Amino acid sequence: EVGDAIRRNPYELIAGTDFQLGGQPAEALDGVPGLVDSLDIFALRGDKLYQLVFTPSPFDNPQANDDIWALYNVVMPSFSFLP
C-alpha cells in the first residue's frame, strides 16, 4: 500500500487523499516536511515508490493556483507507467 511505503520513508501523511496515478493507488500530500510549498503525489508500483512534486503548492500560494492546477490537470490524467 502507498501509505505503508510512505511511512517507511522520511515523509508523513499530511492531509492525504487516496486516488490513482497511472492506474496505481496513489496519495496526494500537501506540506510534506522538508518540502516547503509543494503538492506531492506518491504512487507505488512494484517495489518502487514514485513521487511527483508540484511547486508551489496551490493551497498555500493563491497567486499560483491557476497555473499549478493547469499543470496538474495535464500531467495527472496523461501519466502512465511504462512496462
JSON list of C-alpha atoms in Angstrom, two decimals:
[
{"chain": "A", "resi": 1, "resn": "GLU", "atom": "CA", "xyz": [0.00, 0.00, 0.00]},
{"chain": "A", "resi": 2, "resn": "VAL", "atom": "CA", "xyz": [1.19, 3.52, -0.77]},
{"chain": "A", "resi": 3, "resn": "GLY", "atom": "CA", "xyz": [0.68, 4.76, 2.79]},
{"chain": "A", "resi": 4, "resn": "ASP", "atom": "CA", "xyz": [2.88, 1.96, 4.16]},
{"chain": "A", "resi": 5, "resn": "ALA", "atom": "CA", "xyz": [5.63, 2.77, 1.65]},
{"chain": "A", "resi": 6, "resn": "ILE", "atom": "CA", "xyz": [5.47, 6.46, 2.54]},
{"chain": "A", "resi": 7, "resn": "ARG", "atom": "CA", "xyz": [5.70, 5.66, 6.26]},
{"chain": "A", "resi": 8, "resn": "ARG", "atom": "CA", "xyz": [8.89, 3.67, 5.57]},
{"chain": "A", "resi": 9, "resn": "ASN", "atom": "CA", "xyz": [10.39, 6.84, 4.09]},
{"chain": "A", "resi": 10, "resn": "PRO", "atom": "CA", "xyz": [11.05, 10.19, 5.78]},
{"chain": "A", "resi": 11, "resn": "TYR", "atom": "CA", "xyz": [7.57, 11.52, 4.92]},
{"chain": "A", "resi": 12, "resn": "GLU", "atom": "CA", "xyz": [4.41, 11.85, 6.92]},
{"chain": "A", "resi": 13, "resn": "LEU", "atom": "CA", "xyz": [0.88, 11.53, 5.64]},
{"chain": "A", "resi": 14, "resn": "ILE", "atom": "CA", "xyz": [-0.45, 15.06, 5.87]},
{"chain": "A", "resi": 15, "resn": "ALA", "atom": "CA", "xyz": [-3.95, 15.70, 4.60]},
{"chain": "A", "resi": 16, "resn": "GLY", "atom": "CA", "xyz": [-3.56, 12.57, 2.46]},
{"chain": "A", "resi": 17, "resn": "THR", "atom": "CA", "xyz": [-6.07, 11.78, -0.27]},
{"chain": "A", "resi": 18, "resn": "ASP", "atom": "CA", "xyz": [-6.41, 8.40, -1.99]},
{"chain": "A", "resi": 19, "resn": "PHE", "atom": "CA", "xyz": [-6.64, 8.31, -5.79]},
{"chain": "A", "resi": 20, "resn": "GLN", "atom": "CA", "xyz": [-4.93, 6.81, -8.87]},
{"chain": "A", "resi": 21, "resn": "LEU", "atom": "CA", "xyz": [-1.75, 7.70, -10.78]},
{"chain": "A", "resi": 22, "resn": "GLY", "atom": "CA", "xyz": [-1.20, 5.76, -13.98]},
{"chain": "A", "resi": 23, "resn": "GLY", "atom": "CA", "xyz": [-3.68, 3.15, -12.77]},
{"chain": "A", "resi": 24, "resn": "GLN", "atom": "CA", "xyz": [-1.83, 2.64, -9.47]},
{"chain": "A", "resi": 25, "resn": "PRO", "atom": "CA", "xyz": [-3.03, 3.60, -5.98]},
{"chain": "A", "resi": 26, "resn": "ALA", "atom": "CA", "xyz": [-1.62, 6.99, -5.03]},
{"chain": "A", "resi": 27, "resn": "GLU", "atom": "CA", "xyz": [-1.66, 9.59, -2.26]},
{"chain": "A", "resi": 28, "resn": "ALA", "atom": "CA", "xyz": [-1.68, 13.37, -2.62]},
{"chain": "A", "resi": 29, "resn": "LEU", "atom": "CA", "xyz": [0.04, 15.21, 0.20]},
{"chain": "A", "resi": 30, "resn": "ASP", "atom": "CA", "xyz": [0.28, 18.92, 0.88]},
{"chain": "A", "resi": 31, "resn": "GLY", "atom": "CA", "xyz": [3.01, 20.29, 3.10]},
{"chain": "A", "resi": 32, "resn": "VAL", "atom": "CA", "xyz": [5.41, 17.33, 3.20]},
{"chain": "A", "resi": 33, "resn": "PRO", "atom": "CA", "xyz": [8.06, 18.12, 5.85]},
{"chain": "A", "resi": 34, "resn": "GLY", "atom": "CA", "xyz": [11.22, 19.47, 4.26]},
{"chain": "A", "resi": 35, "resn": "LEU", "atom": "CA", "xyz": [9.48, 20.38, 1.01]},
{"chain": "A", "resi": 36, "resn": "VAL", "atom": "CA", "xyz": [8.06, 23.83, 1.56]},
{"chain": "A", "resi": 37, "resn": "ASP", "atom": "CA", "xyz": [5.16, 24.88, -0.65]},
{"chain": "A", "resi": 38, "resn": "SER", "atom": "CA", "xyz": [4.65, 21.69, -2.61]},
{"chain": "A", "resi": 39, "resn": "LEU", "atom": "CA", "xyz": [1.86, 19.32, -3.53]},
{"chain": "A", "resi": 40, "resn": "ASP", "atom": "CA", "xyz": [3.36, 15.82, -3.64]},
{"chain": "A", "resi": 41, "resn": "ILE", "atom": "CA", "xyz": [1.91, 12.77, -5.34]},
{"chain": "A", "resi": 42, "resn": "PHE", "atom": "CA", "xyz": [3.19, 9.33, -4.32]},
{"chain": "A", "resi": 43, "resn": "ALA", "atom": "CA", "xyz": [2.47, 6.09, -6.16]},
{"chain": "A", "resi": 44, "resn": "LEU", "atom": "CA", "xyz": [3.80, 2.61, -5.52]},
{"chain": "A", "resi": 45, "resn": "ARG", "atom": "CA", "xyz": [4.46, 0.32, -8.47]},
{"chain": "A", "resi": 46, "resn": "GLY", "atom": "CA", "xyz": [6.11, -2.99, -7.72]},
{"chain": "A", "resi": 47, "resn": "ASP", "atom": "CA", "xyz": [8.83, -2.25, -5.19]},
{"chain": "A", "resi": 48, "resn": "LYS", "atom": "CA", "xyz": [9.38, 1.38, -6.29]},
{"chain": "A", "resi": 49, "resn": "LEU", "atom": "CA", "xyz": [7.85, 4.47, -4.74]},
{"chain": "A", "resi": 50, "resn": "TYR", "atom": "CA", "xyz": [7.38, 7.27, -7.28]},
{"chain": "A", "resi": 51, "resn": "GLN", "atom": "CA", "xyz": [7.00, 10.91, -6.31]},
{"chain": "A", "resi": 52, "resn": "LEU", "atom": "CA", "xyz": [5.69, 13.81, -8.40]},
{"chain": "A", "resi": 53, "resn": "VAL", "atom": "CA", "xyz": [6.21, 17.28, -6.94]},
{"chain": "A", "resi": 54, "resn": "PHE", "atom": "CA", "xyz": [4.10, 20.28, -7.94]},
{"chain": "A", "resi": 55, "resn": "THR", "atom": "CA", "xyz": [5.50, 23.52, -6.58]},
{"chain": "A", "resi": 56, "resn": "PRO", "atom": "CA", "xyz": [4.47, 25.96, -5.31]},
{"chain": "A", "resi": 57, "resn": "SER", "atom": "CA", "xyz": [1.54, 24.37, -3.55]},
{"chain": "A", "resi": 58, "resn": "PRO", "atom": "CA", "xyz": [-1.76, 25.64, -4.94]},
{"chain": "A", "resi": 59, "resn": "PHE", "atom": "CA", "xyz": [-3.15, 25.52, -1.40]},
{"chain": "A", "resi": 60, "resn": "ASP", "atom": "CA", "xyz": [-0.51, 27.86, 0.03]},
{"chain": "A", "resi": 61, "resn": "ASN", "atom": "CA", "xyz": [0.02, 30.18, -2.95]},
{"chain": "A", "resi": 62, "resn": "PRO", "atom": "CA", "xyz": [-3.23, 31.60, -4.30]},
{"chain": "A", "resi": 63, "resn": "GLN", "atom": "CA", "xyz": [-1.37, 33.64, -6.91]},
{"chain": "A", "resi": 64, "resn": "ALA", "atom": "CA", "xyz": [-0.05, 30.41, -8.48]},
{"chain": "A", "resi": 65, "resn": "ASN", "atom": "CA", "xyz": [-3.29, 28.48, -8.03]},
{"chain": "A", "resi": 66, "resn": "ASP", "atom": "CA", "xyz": [-4.48, 28.59, -11.66]},
{"chain": "A", "resi": 67, "resn": "ASP", "atom": "CA", "xyz": [-1.07, 27.73, -13.12]},
{"chain": "A", "resi": 68, "resn": "ILE", "atom": "CA", "xyz": [-0.36, 24.82, -10.77]},
{"chain": "A", "resi": 69, "resn": "TRP", "atom": "CA", "xyz": [-3.83, 23.29, -11.25]},
{"chain": "A", "resi": 70, "resn": "ALA", "atom": "CA", "xyz": [-3.47, 23.70, -15.04]},
{"chain": "A", "resi": 71, "resn": "LEU", "atom": "CA", "xyz": [-0.17, 21.77, -14.91]},
{"chain": "A", "resi": 72, "resn": "TYR", "atom": "CA", "xyz": [-1.66, 19.18, -12.54]},
{"chain": "A", "resi": 73, "resn": "ASN", "atom": "CA", "xyz": [-4.66, 18.67, -14.83]},
{"chain": "A", "resi": 74, "resn": "VAL", "atom": "CA", "xyz": [-2.36, 18.00, -17.80]},
{"chain": "A", "resi": 75, "resn": "VAL", "atom": "CA", "xyz": [0.13, 15.73, -16.01]},
{"chain": "A", "resi": 76, "resn": "MET", "atom": "CA", "xyz": [-2.14, 13.57, -13.86]},
{"chain": "A", "resi": 77, "resn": "PRO", "atom": "CA", "xyz": [-4.58, 12.18, -16.46]},
{"chain": "A", "resi": 78, "resn": "SER", "atom": "CA", "xyz": [-1.85, 11.66, -19.04]},
{"chain": "A", "resi": 79, "resn": "PHE", "atom": "CA", "xyz": [0.66, 9.94, -16.70]},
{"chain": "A", "resi": 80, "resn": "SER", "atom": "CA", "xyz": [1.37, 6.28, -17.41]},
{"chain": "A", "resi": 81, "resn": "PHE", "atom": "CA", "xyz": [3.97, 3.80, -16.26]},
{"chain": "A", "resi": 82, "resn": "LEU", "atom": "CA", "xyz": [5.99, 2.12, -18.99]},
{"chain": "A", "resi": 83, "resn": "PRO", "atom": "CA", "xyz": [6.11, -1.69, -18.97]}
]
